[in-house]
Amino acid sequence: SAVISQKPSRDICQRGTSLTIQCQVDSQVTMMFWYRQQPGQSLTLIATANQGSEATYESGFVIDKFPISRPNLTFSTLTVSNMSPEDSSIYLCSVDGRANYGYTFGSGTRLTVV
Amino acid sequence: GQQLNQSPQSMFIQEGEDVSMNCTSSSIFNTWLWYKQDPGEGPVLLIALYKAGELTSNGRLTAQFGTTRKDSFLNISASIPSDVGIYFCAGQRGTGNQFYFGTGTSLTVIP
């Protein structure tokens, strides 16, 4: 299955600032996904990022708040903009491993907004 | 969004005991996945199920794709301390569609 490197692994940020999270995959993948996991909660899909097209956002998530880049088939970034304490969560990128491997996740970025 | 309910929400068991947990949905899914998440880590895929009625094992873990396609089950036999973590189910309606995640089952194994 694909190996995903995600960074930073954690960060503490001031409210009103922005943080960009990077996700690097060791193989070319068509679809990359960004999830949010709020404290003690399950995973919620933020958006799907395909190379060469605009990301597709799920209900409740907007591009101005969570801009996504997908410059090539092995890399994507998620920016959390104008952060507030409510944005404190774990953010995870994921790829569709296919070949019966389901979805593979990065180790996540633990964000705390103060 | 789609809600997948997992039960139980949490479990406290003695080492060596067997564990059973399940995941139910109001919708039909074509794929079910089971993940385990350790603290500070991303979820790790345990088992993938692609066919109604399918029973698949991975070591001490066995998962089943429910015949109604609205549920799935995960069993862990002879639990050990490293089984501690949160177990999530995830369902997908069709290829290329998103996966919806369950509410999670927190497992604690008492040595």
CSV table of C-alpha atoms in Angstrom, one decimal:
chain,number,residue,atom,x,y,z
A,1,SER,CA,0.0,0.0,0.0
A,2,ALA,CA,1.0,3.6,-0.4
A,3,VAL,CA,3.2,5.3,2.2
A,4,ILE,CA,2.1,8.8,3.2
A,5,SER,CA,4.2,11.5,4.8
A,6,GLN,CA,2.3,14.3,6.4
A,7,LYS,CA,3.8,17.4,8.1
A,8,PRO,CA,3.8,19.1,10.4
A,9,SER,CA,2.9,16.4,12.8
A,10,ARG,CA,1.6,19.0,15.3
A,11,ASP,CA,1.5,22.7,15.7
A,12,ILE,CA,0.2,25.3,18.1
A,13,CYS,CA,-1.1,28.4,16.3
A,14,GLN,CA,-2.4,31.8,17.2
A,15,ARG,CA,-6.0,32.6,16.2
A,16,GLY,CA,-6.4,34.5,13.0
A,17,THR,CA,-3.3,32.9,11.4
A,18,SER,CA,-3.2,30.2,8.8
A,19,LEU,CA,-1.4,26.8,8.7
A,20,THR,CA,-0.5,24.8,5.6
A,21,ILE,CA,-0.4,21.0,6.0
A,22,GLN,CA,1.6,19.0,3.5
A,23,CYS,CA,0.9,15.4,2.3
A,24,GLN,CA,3.4,13.5,0.2
A,25,VAL,CA,2.7,10.1,-1.2
A,26,ASP,CA,5.4,7.6,-2.3
A,27,SER,CA,3.4,6.7,-5.5
A,28,GLN,CA,1.2,8.4,-8.0
A,29,VAL,CA,-2.4,8.4,-6.9
A,30,THR,CA,-5.5,9.9,-8.6
A,31,MET,CA,-7.5,10.9,-5.6
A,32,MET,CA,-6.4,12.4,-2.4
A,33,PHE,CA,-8.7,13.1,0.5
A,34,TRP,CA,-8.5,15.5,3.5
A,35,TYR,CA,-10.3,14.6,6.7
A,36,ARG,CA,-10.8,16.3,10.0
A,37,GLN,CA,-11.1,14.5,13.3
A,38,GLN,CA,-12.3,16.7,16.1
A,39,PRO,CA,-11.3,15.7,19.7
A,40,GLY,CA,-12.8,12.4,20.6
A,41,GLN,CA,-14.8,12.2,17.4
A,42,SER,CA,-14.9,10.3,14.2
A,43,LEU,CA,-13.4,11.3,10.8
A,44,THR,CA,-15.2,13.8,8.6
A,45,LEU,CA,-14.3,14.3,5.0
A,46,ILE,CA,-13.4,17.9,4.2
A,47,ALA,CA,-12.7,17.6,0.5
A,48,THR,CA,-11.5,15.4,-2.4
A,49,ALA,CA,-8.5,16.6,-4.3
A,50,ASN,CA,-7.8,15.4,-7.9
A,51,GLN,CA,-4.8,16.6,-9.8
A,52,GLY,CA,-5.6,19.2,-12.4
A,53,SER,CA,-9.0,20.2,-11.1
A,54,GLU,CA,-10.5,22.1,-8.3
A,55,ALA,CA,-11.0,20.2,-5.1
A,56,THR,CA,-14.5,19.1,-4.3
A,57,TYR,CA,-15.7,20.2,-0.8
A,58,GLU,CA,-18.2,18.5,1.4
A,59,SER,CA,-21.1,20.2,3.0
A,60,GLY,CA,-20.0,22.6,5.7
A,61,PHE,CA,-16.5,23.1,4.3
A,62,VAL,CA,-15.6,26.0,1.9
A,63,ILE,CA,-12.6,26.8,-0.2
A,64,ASP,CA,-12.0,30.1,1.4
A,65,LYS,CA,-11.5,28.4,4.8
A,66,PHE,CA,-9.7,25.3,3.6
A,67,PRO,CA,-7.9,26.0,0.3
A,68,ILE,CA,-6.4,22.9,-1.2
A,69,SER,CA,-3.6,22.5,-3.7
A,70,ARG,CA,-2.9,19.4,-5.8
A,71,PRO,CA,0.0,20.3,-8.1
A,72,ASN,CA,0.9,16.7,-9.0
A,73,LEU,CA,-0.1,13.1,-8.5
A,74,THR,CA,2.1,12.6,-5.3
A,75,PHE,CA,1.5,15.8,-3.3
A,76,SER,CA,-1.3,17.9,-1.8
A,77,THR,CA,-1.6,20.7,0.7
A,78,LEU,CA,-4.5,21.8,2.9
A,79,THR,CA,-4.5,25.3,4.4
A,80,VAL,CA,-6.5,26.1,7.5
A,81,SER,CA,-7.2,29.8,7.2
A,82,ASN,CA,-8.0,32.5,9.7
A,83,MET,CA,-7.9,29.9,12.5
A,84,SER,CA,-10.1,29.9,15.6
A,85,PRO,CA,-10.0,27.6,18.6
A,86,GLU,CA,-12.8,25.6,17.0
A,87,ASP,CA,-10.4,24.5,14.3
A,88,SER,CA,-8.4,22.6,16.8
A,89,SER,CA,-8.5,19.1,15.4
A,90,ILE,CA,-6.4,16.4,13.8
A,91,TYR,CA,-6.2,16.8,10.1
A,92,LEU,CA,-5.5,13.7,8.0
A,93,CYS,CA,-4.8,13.1,4.4
A,94,SER,CA,-5.7,9.8,2.8
A,95,VAL,CA,-5.4,8.1,-0.6
A,96,ASP,CA,-7.3,5.4,-2.3
A,97,GLY,CA,-4.9,2.6,-2.2
A,98,ARG,CA,-7.0,0.3,-4.5
A,99,ALA,CA,-5.8,-3.2,-5.1
A,100,ASN,CA,-7.9,-4.2,-2.1
A,101,TYR,CA,-5.9,-2.0,0.2
A,102,GLY,CA,-8.8,0.4,0.9
A,103,TYR,CA,-7.8,3.9,2.1
A,104,THR,CA,-4.4,4.6,3.5
A,105,PHE,CA,-4.0,7.5,6.0
A,106,GLY,CA,-1.1,9.7,6.9
A,107,SER,CA,-0.2,10.0,10.6
A,108,GLY,CA,-2.1,13.3,10.9
A,109,THR,CA,-1.5,16.8,11.9
A,110,ARG,CA,-2.6,17.7,15.4
A,111,LEU,CA,-3.5,21.4,15.4
A,112,THR,CA,-4.2,23.4,18.5
A,113,VAL,CA,-5.4,27.0,18.1
A,114,VAL,CA,-4.9,29.3,21.0
B,1,GLY,CA,-24.0,13.3,6.1
B,2,GLN,CA,-24.3,9.6,6.4
B,3,GLN,CA,-24.3,8.3,10.0
B,4,LEU,CA,-22.7,5.0,10.8
B,5,ASN,CA,-23.4,3.8,14.3
B,6,GLN,CA,-20.9,1.6,16.1
B,7,SER,CA,-21.5,-0.3,19.2
B,8,PRO,CA,-20.4,-0.6,21.8
B,9,GLN,CA,-19.0,2.9,22.2
B,10,SER,CA,-16.3,1.6,24.6
B,11,MET,CA,-15.2,-1.8,26.0
B,12,PHE,CA,-13.1,-2.8,29.0
B,13,ILE,CA,-12.0,-6.4,28.8
B,14,GLN,CA,-9.5,-8.7,30.4
B,15,GLU,CA,-6.5,-9.9,28.4
B,16,GLY,CA,-7.3,-13.1,26.6
B,17,GLU,CA,-11.0,-12.4,26.1
B,18,ASP,CA,-12.7,-12.2,22.8
B,19,VAL,CA,-14.1,-8.9,21.5
B,20,SER,CA,-17.1,-8.3,19.2
B,21,MET,CA,-18.2,-4.9,17.8
B,22,ASN,CA,-20.5,-3.9,15.1
B,23,CYS,CA,-21.4,-1.1,12.7
B,24,THR,CA,-24.8,-0.3,11.3
B,25,SER,CA,-26.0,2.0,8.6
B,26,SER,CA,-29.3,3.2,7.3
B,27,SER,CA,-28.0,2.9,3.8
B,28,ILE,CA,-26.6,0.1,1.7
B,29,PHE,CA,-22.8,0.0,1.2
B,30,ASN,CA,-20.7,-1.9,-1.3
B,31,THR,CA,-17.5,-1.7,0.6
B,32,TRP,CA,-16.8,-1.9,4.3
B,33,LEU,CA,-13.5,-1.2,5.9
B,34,TRP,CA,-12.3,-1.6,9.5
B,35,TYR,CA,-9.5,0.6,10.9
B,36,LYS,CA,-7.6,0.9,14.2
B,37,GLN,CA,-6.3,4.2,15.5
B,38,ASP,CA,-3.7,4.5,18.1
B,39,PRO,CA,-3.3,7.8,20.1
B,40,GLY,CA,-1.4,10.4,18.0
B,41,GLU,CA,-1.6,8.3,14.9
B,42,GLY,CA,-3.7,8.1,11.8
B,43,PRO,CA,-6.1,5.2,11.3
B,44,VAL,CA,-4.5,1.9,10.0
B,45,LEU,CA,-6.5,-0.4,7.8
B,46,LEU,CA,-7.2,-3.8,9.3
B,47,ILE,CA,-9.6,-5.5,7.0
B,48,ALA,CA,-11.5,-4.6,3.8
B,49,LEU,CA,-14.7,-6.3,2.7
B,50,TYR,CA,-16.2,-6.1,-0.8
B,51,LYS,CA,-19.0,-8.6,-0.9
B,52,ALA,CA,-22.2,-9.1,1.0
B,53,GLY,CA,-21.7,-12.1,3.4
B,54,GLU,CA,-17.9,-12.0,3.0
B,55,LEU,CA,-16.0,-13.2,6.0
B,56,THR,CA,-12.3,-12.1,6.1
B,57,SER,CA,-9.6,-12.7,8.7
B,58,ASN,CA,-6.4,-10.9,9.5
B,59,GLY,CA,-4.6,-12.8,12.2
B,60,ARG,CA,-6.8,-12.7,15.3
B,61,LEU,CA,-9.2,-10.3,13.6
B,62,THR,CA,-12.2,-11.5,11.7
B,63,ALA,CA,-14.7,-9.1,10.0
B,64,GLN,CA,-17.9,-9.8,8.2
B,65,PHE,CA,-19.9,-7.9,5.6
B,66,GLY,CA,-23.5,-8.2,6.7
B,67,THR,CA,-25.9,-9.9,4.3
B,68,THR,CA,-28.2,-6.8,4.3
B,69,ARG,CA,-25.2,-4.7,3.3
B,70,LYS,CA,-26.2,-2.3,6.0
B,71,ASP,CA,-23.9,-3.6,8.7
B,72,SER,CA,-20.6,-5.1,9.4
B,73,PHE,CA,-19.0,-6.9,12.3
B,74,LEU,CA,-15.5,-7.1,13.8
B,75,ASN,CA,-14.3,-9.8,16.1
B,76,ILE,CA,-10.9,-10.0,17.9
B,77,SER,CA,-10.0,-13.3,19.5
B,78,ALA,CA,-7.7,-13.7,22.5
B,79,SER,CA,-7.2,-10.0,23.1
B,80,ILE,CA,-3.7,-8.7,24.0
B,81,PRO,CA,-2.7,-5.3,25.5
B,82,SER,CA,-1.6,-4.0,22.1
B,83,ASP,CA,-5.2,-4.3,20.8
B,84,VAL,CA,-5.9,-1.2,22.8
B,85,GLY,CA,-7.1,1.7,20.6
B,86,ILE,CA,-10.1,3.0,18.8
B,87,TYR,CA,-11.7,0.9,16.1
B,88,PHE,CA,-13.6,2.6,13.3
B,89,CYS,CA,-15.7,1.1,10.6
B,90,ALA,CA,-16.1,2.9,7.2
B,91,GLY,CA,-18.6,2.3,4.4
B,92,GLN,CA,-18.6,3.3,0.8
B,93,ARG,CA,-21.6,3.2,-1.5
B,94,GLY,CA,-19.7,2.8,-4.7
B,95,THR,CA,-16.2,3.0,-6.3
B,96,GLY,CA,-15.0,6.6,-6.2
B,97,ASN,CA,-17.5,7.7,-3.6
B,98,GLN,CA,-16.4,8.9,-0.2
B,99,PHE,CA,-16.1,6.7,2.8
B,100,TYR,CA,-18.3,7.5,5.7
B,101,PHE,CA,-16.8,6.6,9.1
B,102,GLY,CA,-18.4,5.2,12.1
B,103,THR,CA,-18.5,6.7,15.6
B,104,GLY,CA,-15.8,4.5,16.9
B,105,THR,CA,-15.4,1.8,19.5
B,106,SER,CA,-12.7,2.4,22.2
B,107,LEU,CA,-11.1,-0.8,23.4
B,108,THR,CA,-9.2,-1.1,26.7
B,109,VAL,CA,-7.5,-4.4,27.5
B,110,ILE,CA,-6.7,-5.0,31.1
B,111,PRO,CA,-3.6,-7.2,31.6
